[in-house]
């Protein structure tokens, strides 16, 4: 058997199958997105590795070890907090802190697989559109792999700390007038015409293979919990989680499938509209929310994400910016901390508990997608600040 036959690319829309070395990103027959399918018939691990690449047989079984570009992604901690449990109404609530990844977000899990595949294909340049974290991660991994990186940033619409990472890691920055969706549509057009740049956005199905490992780690740690809650922007994580759960079920690792909760920001909730309405096609919106990482009005992965929600009998919900920032304050105060978009995962759970959709006794894993330092502009400033003089008066000495 040809080594490469271990995996292939399959169109999620029409089911056509292609060789993995094909360089397009969408199906030439119908324009649907590809997913990677593996012939792997059983659950097996690479026990010499930790984190993402421990799951190599399940995410990229045929990649040679020497092609793997890694800086130790994944294997993040999972936390419980009395404070967050009280606020959300869920006693058995865990938070998986993806901010502990090398560049401070879950994007590294997908990026290590995508950049390794770029190396396997002999590519020299990478490109992505980004609200910030993708560019930080893509720039870092491209530098490590000695590739040139290009990042398209919505002008004036990105957090300074994320931008600082991309710049420092050496990316070529391209300012796009408009929002993330404008940058993304530029990338999609370019990719089909120009093979020079390897796309690092989540239309690249290898990104999602890496991101499956969030779910693998949750299940390994908690067993089959009742819900996995994710903030939802471009819908890569929602897609990847559903794929991971389906594979775990097929391999017999879980008997009961956790339900995915996909949480959008109210001002950027086209997927919520699709799920709750009568349309069977996503209708893009103009996105507006404080949570810049999910400020996306035309998510590329909606079709895959819908498959995930249906497969897991999942729920799509939306929360306001105030609810997001309330959740962030509680998560920050608990000592764990996250960026605004991440807090949507916990805010969504509180809302569903209040609505009675989720039971207070359910076991829930919330994914905190990005680090607290990622977005300093939205840091709360309401803490007590005392002068030394008033502190001395207060302690009475
Ligand atoms: C990219 C990102 C998201 C959105 O994830 P999708 O998979 O695109 O839905 C959410 N939070 C953070 C911190 C991110 O960086
Ligand atoms: Zn197709």
Tab-separated table of C-alpha atoms and ligand atoms in Angstrom:
chain	number	residue	atom	x	y	z
A	1	UNK	CA	0.000	0.000	0.000
A	2	UNK	CA	1.211	3.476	-0.871
A	3	UNK	CA	2.089	5.317	2.303
A	4	UNK	CA	-0.057	8.256	1.278
A	5	UNK	CA	-3.123	6.066	1.017
A	6	UNK	CA	-3.324	6.117	4.809
A	7	UNK	CA	-5.208	9.418	4.484
A	8	UNK	CA	-7.147	11.210	1.771
A	9	UNK	CA	-9.106	14.413	1.241
A	10	UNK	CA	-12.855	14.065	1.046
A	11	UNK	CA	-15.320	16.786	0.048
A	12	UNK	CA	-17.841	17.276	2.865
A	13	UNK	CA	-20.435	18.442	0.374
A	14	UNK	CA	-20.414	15.884	-2.471
A	15	UNK	CA	-18.189	13.141	-1.063
A	16	UNK	CA	-15.546	13.147	-3.830
A	17	UNK	CA	-12.183	11.799	-2.674
A	18	UNK	CA	-8.738	13.079	-3.614
A	19	UNK	CA	-5.066	12.382	-2.875
A	20	UNK	CA	-3.734	14.350	0.121
A	21	UNK	CA	-0.998	15.957	-1.966
A	22	UNK	CA	-3.588	17.838	-3.979
A	23	UNK	CA	-2.953	21.538	-3.529
A	24	UNK	CA	-6.455	23.008	-3.796
A	25	UNK	CA	-8.487	23.795	-0.719
A	26	UNK	CA	-11.965	23.295	-2.085
A	27	UNK	CA	-13.551	20.552	-4.156
A	28	UNK	CA	-13.067	21.126	-7.918
A	29	UNK	CA	-16.466	19.523	-8.545
A	30	UNK	CA	-18.710	21.464	-6.170
A	31	UNK	CA	-16.625	24.016	-4.231
A	32	UNK	CA	-17.195	22.231	-0.879
A	33	UNK	CA	-14.511	22.079	1.817
A	34	UNK	CA	-12.267	19.056	2.235
A	35	UNK	CA	-11.909	17.003	5.358
A	36	UNK	CA	-9.055	14.614	5.953
A	37	UNK	CA	-10.175	11.008	6.265
A	38	UNK	CA	-7.907	8.278	7.604
A	39	UNK	CA	-7.926	4.552	7.085
A	40	UNK	CA	-7.004	4.179	10.752
A	41	UNK	CA	-9.257	1.459	11.992
A	42	UNK	CA	-8.395	1.612	15.633
A	43	UNK	CA	-7.405	4.067	18.302
A	44	UNK	CA	-3.640	4.076	18.657
A	45	UNK	CA	-1.219	6.584	20.132
A	46	UNK	CA	2.406	7.550	19.607
A	47	UNK	CA	3.433	7.110	23.208
A	48	UNK	CA	6.912	8.580	22.600
A	49	UNK	CA	5.329	11.994	22.051
A	50	UNK	CA	3.336	14.327	24.271
A	51	UNK	CA	0.565	16.779	23.425
A	52	UNK	CA	-0.758	17.013	19.876
A	53	UNK	CA	1.711	14.561	18.298
A	54	UNK	CA	0.862	11.838	20.781
A	55	UNK	CA	-2.210	11.484	18.549
A	56	UNK	CA	-0.201	11.321	15.322
A	57	UNK	CA	-1.769	7.996	14.176
A	58	UNK	CA	-5.178	9.702	14.433
A	59	UNK	CA	-4.327	13.078	12.817
A	60	UNK	CA	-1.562	12.496	10.255
A	61	UNK	CA	-0.495	8.839	10.221
A	62	UNK	CA	1.768	9.066	7.179
A	63	UNK	CA	3.880	12.127	7.987
A	64	UNK	CA	7.555	11.254	8.483
A	65	UNK	CA	8.907	12.177	11.929
A	66	UNK	CA	11.572	14.467	10.423
A	67	UNK	CA	8.899	16.623	8.765
A	68	UNK	CA	7.145	17.432	12.031
A	69	UNK	CA	7.540	21.062	13.117
A	70	UNK	CA	6.553	21.321	16.751
A	71	UNK	CA	7.142	23.413	19.826
A	72	UNK	CA	5.195	21.307	22.270
A	73	UNK	CA	1.553	22.160	21.646
A	74	UNK	CA	-1.376	20.777	23.578
A	75	UNK	CA	-1.373	18.839	26.837
A	76	UNK	CA	-2.989	21.887	28.444
A	77	UNK	CA	-4.392	21.891	31.964
A	78	UNK	CA	-8.029	21.509	32.835
A	79	UNK	CA	-9.237	23.513	35.832
A	80	UNK	CA	-12.208	23.634	38.145
A	81	UNK	CA	-13.141	26.745	40.081
A	82	UNK	CA	-15.732	27.126	42.822
A	83	UNK	CA	-16.225	30.750	41.778
A	84	UNK	CA	-16.906	29.911	38.135
A	85	UNK	CA	-19.142	26.978	39.112
A	86	UNK	CA	-21.253	29.231	41.312
A	87	UNK	CA	-21.552	31.890	38.660
A	88	UNK	CA	-22.471	29.476	35.867
A	89	UNK	CA	-24.741	27.276	37.973
A	90	UNK	CA	-22.813	24.114	37.077
A	91	UNK	CA	-21.021	22.261	39.852
A	92	UNK	CA	-19.099	19.966	37.510
A	93	UNK	CA	-17.688	22.592	35.164
A	94	UNK	CA	-14.125	22.301	33.900
A	95	UNK	CA	-12.150	24.872	31.941
A	96	UNK	CA	-9.523	23.716	29.472
A	97	UNK	CA	-6.957	26.482	29.304
A	98	UNK	CA	-5.769	26.666	25.704
A	99	UNK	CA	-3.918	29.882	26.521
A	100	UNK	CA	-1.150	27.569	27.769
A	101	UNK	CA	-0.164	26.718	24.199
A	102	UNK	CA	3.170	28.118	22.892
A	103	UNK	CA	1.794	31.300	21.304
A	104	UNK	CA	-1.104	31.616	23.749
A	105	UNK	CA	-4.076	30.117	21.911
A	106	UNK	CA	-5.442	26.780	20.640
A	107	UNK	CA	-4.415	27.828	17.115
A	108	UNK	CA	-1.015	26.225	17.758
A	109	UNK	CA	-2.597	22.758	17.775
A	110	UNK	CA	-3.767	23.161	14.208
A	111	UNK	CA	-0.754	25.159	13.105
A	112	UNK	CA	1.808	22.487	14.032
A	113	UNK	CA	0.003	20.019	11.750
A	114	UNK	CA	-0.548	22.504	8.902
A	115	UNK	CA	3.071	23.708	8.893
A	116	UNK	CA	4.357	20.129	8.998
A	117	UNK	CA	2.193	19.329	5.992
A	118	UNK	CA	3.514	22.471	4.248
A	119	UNK	CA	7.019	21.174	4.853
A	120	UNK	CA	6.105	17.712	3.572
A	121	UNK	CA	4.797	19.345	0.389
A	122	UNK	CA	7.969	21.418	0.023
A	123	UNK	CA	6.221	24.769	0.386
A	124	UNK	CA	8.240	27.909	1.158
A	125	UNK	CA	5.651	30.580	2.032
A	126	UNK	CA	2.536	30.672	4.166
A	127	UNK	CA	-0.408	33.048	4.205
A	128	UNK	CA	-3.440	33.635	6.410
A	129	UNK	CA	-6.195	36.091	7.210
A	130	UNK	CA	-6.498	36.705	10.910
A	131	UNK	CA	-8.292	38.460	13.719
A	132	UNK	CA	-4.958	38.056	15.553
A	133	UNK	CA	-4.269	34.626	17.015
A	134	UNK	CA	-3.941	32.809	13.712
A	135	UNK	CA	-1.358	35.336	12.547
A	136	UNK	CA	0.601	35.089	15.814
A	137	UNK	CA	0.681	31.315	15.549
A	138	UNK	CA	1.294	31.081	11.789
A	139	UNK	CA	4.145	33.596	12.032
A	140	UNK	CA	5.821	31.634	14.806
A	141	UNK	CA	5.584	28.235	13.107
A	142	UNK	CA	6.611	29.638	9.732
A	143	UNK	CA	9.713	31.152	11.329
A	144	UNK	CA	10.594	27.847	12.962
A	145	UNK	CA	10.129	26.008	9.647
A	146	UNK	CA	12.184	28.698	7.906
A	147	UNK	CA	9.312	29.769	5.677
A	148	UNK	CA	8.227	33.271	4.746
A	149	UNK	CA	4.863	34.255	6.268
A	150	UNK	CA	2.241	36.722	5.062
A	151	UNK	CA	-0.642	37.770	7.282
A	152	UNK	CA	-3.681	39.751	6.226
A	153	UNK	CA	-4.996	41.858	9.075
A	154	UNK	CA	-8.204	43.882	9.161
A	155	UNK	CA	-6.867	47.431	9.395
A	156	UNK	CA	-6.908	48.917	12.896
A	157	UNK	CA	-9.043	46.024	14.120
A	158	UNK	CA	-6.603	43.762	15.917
A	159	UNK	CA	-5.319	43.670	19.489
A	160	UNK	CA	-1.867	45.169	19.974
A	161	UNK	CA	-0.462	42.117	21.701
A	162	UNK	CA	-1.470	39.720	18.926
A	163	UNK	CA	-0.066	42.128	16.334
A	164	UNK	CA	3.165	42.405	18.342
A	165	UNK	CA	3.609	38.645	18.146
A	166	UNK	CA	3.146	38.466	14.370
A	167	UNK	CA	5.523	41.391	13.823
A	168	UNK	CA	8.170	40.048	16.178
A	169	UNK	CA	8.103	36.570	14.661
A	170	UNK	CA	8.846	38.234	11.330
A	171	UNK	CA	5.601	38.066	9.378
A	172	UNK	CA	4.956	40.304	6.390
A	173	UNK	CA	1.918	42.296	7.463
A	174	UNK	CA	-0.717	43.191	4.884
A	175	UNK	CA	-3.311	45.714	6.028
A	176	UNK	CA	-6.711	44.975	4.574
A	177	UNK	CA	-9.233	47.786	4.549
A	178	UNK	CA	-12.367	46.282	6.062
A	179	UNK	CA	-12.978	43.399	8.431
A	180	UNK	CA	-11.787	39.818	8.862
A	181	UNK	CA	-14.337	38.572	6.353
A	182	UNK	CA	-12.887	40.849	3.674
A	183	UNK	CA	-9.396	39.504	4.400
A	184	UNK	CA	-10.650	35.916	4.381
A	185	UNK	CA	-12.413	36.242	1.050
A	186	UNK	CA	-9.231	37.675	-0.441
A	187	UNK	CA	-7.334	34.593	0.804
A	188	UNK	CA	-9.896	32.162	-0.588
A	189	UNK	CA	-9.638	33.723	-4.044
A	190	UNK	CA	-5.878	33.862	-4.001
A	191	UNK	CA	-5.492	30.265	-2.891
A	192	UNK	CA	-7.218	28.785	-5.886
A	193	UNK	CA	-5.181	30.845	-8.333
A	194	UNK	CA	-1.779	30.978	-6.748
A	195	UNK	CA	-0.040	27.869	-5.461
A	196	UNK	CA	2.909	29.762	-4.032
A	197	UNK	CA	1.327	30.502	-0.662
A	198	UNK	CA	0.264	27.731	1.674
A	199	UNK	CA	-2.939	28.684	3.512
A	200	UNK	CA	-2.875	28.491	7.293
A	201	UNK	CA	-6.546	29.345	7.917
A	202	UNK	CA	-8.988	26.674	9.033
A	203	UNK	CA	-10.198	26.066	5.462
A	204	UNK	CA	-7.003	24.017	5.493
A	205	UNK	CA	-8.309	20.657	6.745
A	206	UNK	CA	-5.013	19.797	8.502
A	207	UNK	CA	-5.646	22.628	10.960
A	208	UNK	CA	-8.771	20.799	12.093
A	209	UNK	CA	-6.908	17.504	12.458
A	210	UNK	CA	-4.647	19.186	15.020
A	211	UNK	CA	-7.590	20.831	16.754
A	212	UNK	CA	-9.298	17.460	17.234
A	213	UNK	CA	-6.771	16.870	20.004
A	214	UNK	CA	-8.568	19.355	22.320
A	215	UNK	CA	-11.470	16.891	22.361
A	216	UNK	CA	-9.191	13.847	22.624
A	217	UNK	CA	-7.575	15.351	25.732
A	218	UNK	CA	-10.929	16.305	27.295
A	219	UNK	CA	-12.288	12.785	26.835
A	220	UNK	CA	-9.065	11.254	28.117
A	221	UNK	CA	-9.292	13.367	31.254
A	222	UNK	CA	-13.032	13.482	31.972
A	223	UNK	CA	-14.437	10.477	30.154
A	224	UNK	CA	-17.613	11.113	28.224
A	225	UNK	CA	-18.910	14.335	29.805
A	226	UNK	CA	-22.335	15.725	28.881
A	227	UNK	CA	-21.342	18.912	27.041
A	228	UNK	CA	-18.274	20.493	25.445
A	229	UNK	CA	-18.680	24.276	25.111
A	230	UNK	CA	-16.736	26.296	22.531
A	231	UNK	CA	-16.671	29.942	21.442
A	232	UNK	CA	-17.646	30.040	17.773
A	233	UNK	CA	-16.098	32.333	15.169
A	234	UNK	CA	-14.877	30.772	11.939
A	235	UNK	CA	-16.273	27.474	13.320
A	236	UNK	CA	-13.076	25.450	12.978
A	237	UNK	CA	-13.265	24.208	16.555
A	238	UNK	CA	-16.937	23.291	16.339
A	239	UNK	CA	-16.126	21.309	13.190
A	240	UNK	CA	-13.050	19.636	14.660
A	241	UNK	CA	-14.780	18.680	17.926
A	242	UNK	CA	-17.609	16.939	16.075
A	243	UNK	CA	-15.177	15.046	13.866
A	244	UNK	CA	-13.136	13.965	16.889
A	245	UNK	CA	-16.229	12.755	18.747
A	246	UNK	CA	-17.481	10.808	15.760
A	247	UNK	CA	-14.100	9.111	15.403
A	248	UNK	CA	-13.911	8.310	19.135
A	249	UNK	CA	-17.377	6.779	18.940
A	250	UNK	CA	-16.489	4.743	15.868
A	251	UNK	CA	-13.330	3.448	17.516
A	252	UNK	CA	-15.344	2.450	20.569
A	253	UNK	CA	-13.495	4.830	22.927
A	254	UNK	CA	-16.716	6.515	24.067
A	255	UNK	CA	-20.137	4.951	24.317
A	256	UNK	CA	-22.090	8.171	24.724
A	257	UNK	CA	-21.320	11.276	22.656
A	258	UNK	CA	-20.968	14.598	24.537
A	259	UNK	CA	-23.149	17.328	23.044
A	260	UNK	CA	-21.335	20.329	21.536
A	261	UNK	CA	-22.383	23.798	22.645
A	262	UNK	CA	-21.280	26.387	20.108
A	263	UNK	CA	-21.443	29.942	21.507
A	264	UNK	CA	-21.529	32.998	19.258
A	265	UNK	CA	-21.392	36.678	20.167
A	266	UNK	CA	-24.764	38.317	19.612
A	267	UNK	CA	-23.293	40.802	17.115
A	268	UNK	CA	-21.641	38.037	15.085
A	269	UNK	CA	-24.098	35.172	15.126
A	270	UNK	CA	-24.835	33.957	11.573
A	271	UNK	CA	-24.399	30.331	12.665
A	272	UNK	CA	-26.945	30.797	15.437
A	273	UNK	CA	-29.368	32.210	12.841
A	274	UNK	CA	-28.769	29.233	10.581
A	275	UNK	CA	-29.274	26.675	13.364
A	276	UNK	CA	-32.351	28.301	14.832
A	277	UNK	CA	-33.994	29.377	11.576
A	278	UNK	CA	-35.368	27.798	8.480
A	279	UNK	CA	-32.504	28.548	6.119
A	280	UNK	CA	-30.304	25.694	5.024
A	281	UNK	CA	-27.530	28.007	3.902
A	282	UNK	CA	-25.578	30.442	6.053
A	283	UNK	CA	-26.477	34.105	5.554
A	284	UNK	CA	-23.425	36.312	6.303
A	285	UNK	CA	-23.769	39.260	8.682
A	286	UNK	CA	-21.696	42.362	9.396
A	287	UNK	CA	-19.887	41.330	12.589
A	288	UNK	CA	-19.717	43.551	15.660
A	289	UNK	CA	-18.538	42.423	19.115
A	290	UNK	CA	-15.912	43.264	21.718
A	291	UNK	CA	-14.621	39.677	21.388
A	292	UNK	CA	-12.318	40.234	18.416
A	293	UNK	CA	-11.384	36.550	17.973
A	294	UNK	CA	-15.006	35.697	17.125
A	295	UNK	CA	-15.779	38.917	15.245
A	296	UNK	CA	-16.587	36.954	12.077
A	297	UNK	CA	-19.703	37.393	9.966
A	298	UNK	CA	-19.109	34.797	7.236
A	299	UNK	CA	-17.585	31.703	8.871
A	300	UNK	CA	-15.963	29.446	6.278
A	301	UNK	CA	-16.555	26.201	8.173
A	302	UNK	CA	-20.314	26.517	8.659
A	303	UNK	CA	-21.185	23.425	6.661
A	304	UNK	CA	-18.793	21.197	8.616
A	305	UNK	CA	-19.881	22.788	11.877
A	306	UNK	CA	-23.522	22.059	11.143
A	307	UNK	CA	-22.626	18.398	10.583
A	308	UNK	CA	-20.933	18.426	14.023
A	309	UNK	CA	-23.903	20.010	15.761
A	310	UNK	CA	-26.301	17.550	14.157
A	311	UNK	CA	-24.105	14.529	14.882
A	312	UNK	CA	-23.752	15.395	18.572
A	313	UNK	CA	-27.312	16.678	19.035
A	314	UNK	CA	-25.578	19.941	19.904
A	315	UNK	CA	-26.795	23.423	20.738
A	316	UNK	CA	-25.925	26.785	19.202
A	317	UNK	CA	-26.485	29.838	21.371
A	318	UNK	CA	-25.500	33.492	21.476
A	319	UNK	CA	-24.478	35.845	24.261
A	320	UNK	CA	-24.190	39.619	24.531
A	321	UNK	CA	-20.903	41.473	24.982
A	322	UNK	CA	-21.963	42.263	28.561
A	323	UNK	CA	-22.482	38.565	29.276
A	324	UNK	CA	-19.095	37.780	27.726
A	325	UNK	CA	-17.346	40.411	29.855
A	326	UNK	CA	-19.167	39.283	33.025
A	327	UNK	CA	-17.945	35.751	32.401
A	328	UNK	CA	-14.432	37.011	31.703
A	329	UNK	CA	-14.323	38.907	35.001
A	330	UNK	CA	-15.289	35.772	36.938
A	331	UNK	CA	-12.803	33.560	35.057
A	332	UNK	CA	-10.049	36.169	35.491
A	333	UNK	CA	-10.826	36.612	39.183
A	334	UNK	CA	-10.704	32.842	39.672
A	335	UNK	CA	-6.984	33.101	38.848
A	336	UNK	CA	-7.232	31.304	35.527
A	337	UNK	CA	-8.023	34.144	33.122
A	338	UNK	CA	-8.699	34.295	29.399
A	339	UNK	CA	-9.292	36.693	26.524
A	340	UNK	CA	-12.864	37.925	25.878
A	341	UNK	CA	-13.804	35.461	23.092
A	342	UNK	CA	-12.864	32.506	25.309
A	343	UNK	CA	-15.242	33.621	28.042
A	344	UNK	CA	-18.168	33.145	25.643
A	345	UNK	CA	-17.903	29.392	26.299
A	346	UNK	CA	-18.746	29.896	29.991
A	347	UNK	CA	-21.240	32.733	29.380
A	348	UNK	CA	-23.172	30.458	27.001
A	349	UNK	CA	-23.415	27.724	29.627
A	350	UNK	CA	-24.776	30.123	32.250
A	351	UNK	CA	-27.402	31.278	29.795
A	352	UNK	CA	-28.463	27.724	28.878
A	353	UNK	CA	-28.701	26.806	32.577
A	354	UNK	CA	-30.924	29.821	33.218
A	355	UNK	CA	-33.102	28.888	30.259
A	356	UNK	CA	-33.403	25.358	31.615
A	357	UNK	CA	-31.802	23.786	28.523
A	358	UNK	CA	-28.892	22.439	30.557
A	359	UNK	CA	-29.266	20.651	33.881
A	360	UNK	CA	-27.315	21.886	36.928
A	361	UNK	CA	-25.966	18.371	37.460
A	362	UNK	CA	-24.522	18.027	33.938
A	363	UNK	CA	-20.769	17.588	33.509
A	364	UNK	CA	-19.376	20.273	31.224
A	365	UNK	CA	-16.002	21.134	29.668
A	366	UNK	CA	-15.591	24.752	28.535
A	367	UNK	CA	-12.691	25.542	26.236
A	368	UNK	CA	-10.846	28.772	27.095
A	369	UNK	CA	-9.379	29.405	23.673
A	370	UNK	CA	-6.894	32.228	24.362
A	371	UNK	CA	-4.605	33.695	27.036
A	372	UNK	CA	-5.518	36.591	29.332
A	373	UNK	CA	-2.673	38.749	27.929
A	374	UNK	CA	-3.955	38.512	24.372
A	375	UNK	CA	-6.270	41.501	24.625
A	376	UNK	CA	-5.127	44.142	27.079
A	377	UNK	CA	-7.562	46.794	25.883
A	378	UNK	CA	-10.450	44.855	27.386
A	379	UNK	CA	-8.804	44.349	30.785
A	380	UNK	CA	-11.055	45.416	33.683
A	381	UNK	CA	-9.673	48.376	35.647
A	382	UNK	CA	-12.056	48.341	38.568
A	383	UNK	CA	-9.725	46.843	41.163
A	384	UNK	CA	-8.698	48.732	44.281
A	385	UNK	CA	-5.632	50.912	43.747
A	386	UNK	CA	-4.287	52.458	46.966
A	387	UNK	CA	-1.518	54.954	47.543
A	388	UNK	CA	1.130	53.777	49.989
A	389	UNK	CA	-0.099	56.513	52.364
A	390	UNK	CA	-3.671	55.292	52.467
A	391	UNK	CA	-2.508	51.679	52.694
A	392	UNK	CA	-0.437	52.542	55.785
A	393	UNK	CA	-3.392	54.367	57.354
A	394	UNK	CA	-5.594	51.378	56.570
A	395	UNK	CA	-3.346	48.796	58.220
A	396	UNK	CA	-2.875	51.205	61.131
A	397	UNK	CA	0.903	51.304	61.590
B	1	LIG	C1	-9.691	31.635	16.594
B	1	LIG	C2	-10.299	31.862	17.915
B	1	LIG	C3	-11.646	31.584	18.182
B	1	LIG	C4	-12.601	31.122	17.121
B	1	LIG	O1	-12.468	29.764	16.853
B	1	LIG	P1	-13.139	29.103	15.576
B	1	LIG	O2	-12.572	27.752	15.557
B	1	LIG	O3	-12.731	29.922	14.390
B	1	LIG	O4	-14.616	29.147	15.773
B	1	LIG	C5	-12.114	31.747	19.464
B	1	LIG	N1	-11.308	32.209	20.455
B	1	LIG	C6	-10.017	32.503	20.223
B	1	LIG	C7	-9.202	33.018	21.352
B	1	LIG	C8	-9.468	32.343	18.968
B	1	LIG	O5	-8.190	32.647	18.767
B	2	LIG	ZN1	-17.490	18.339	-3.749
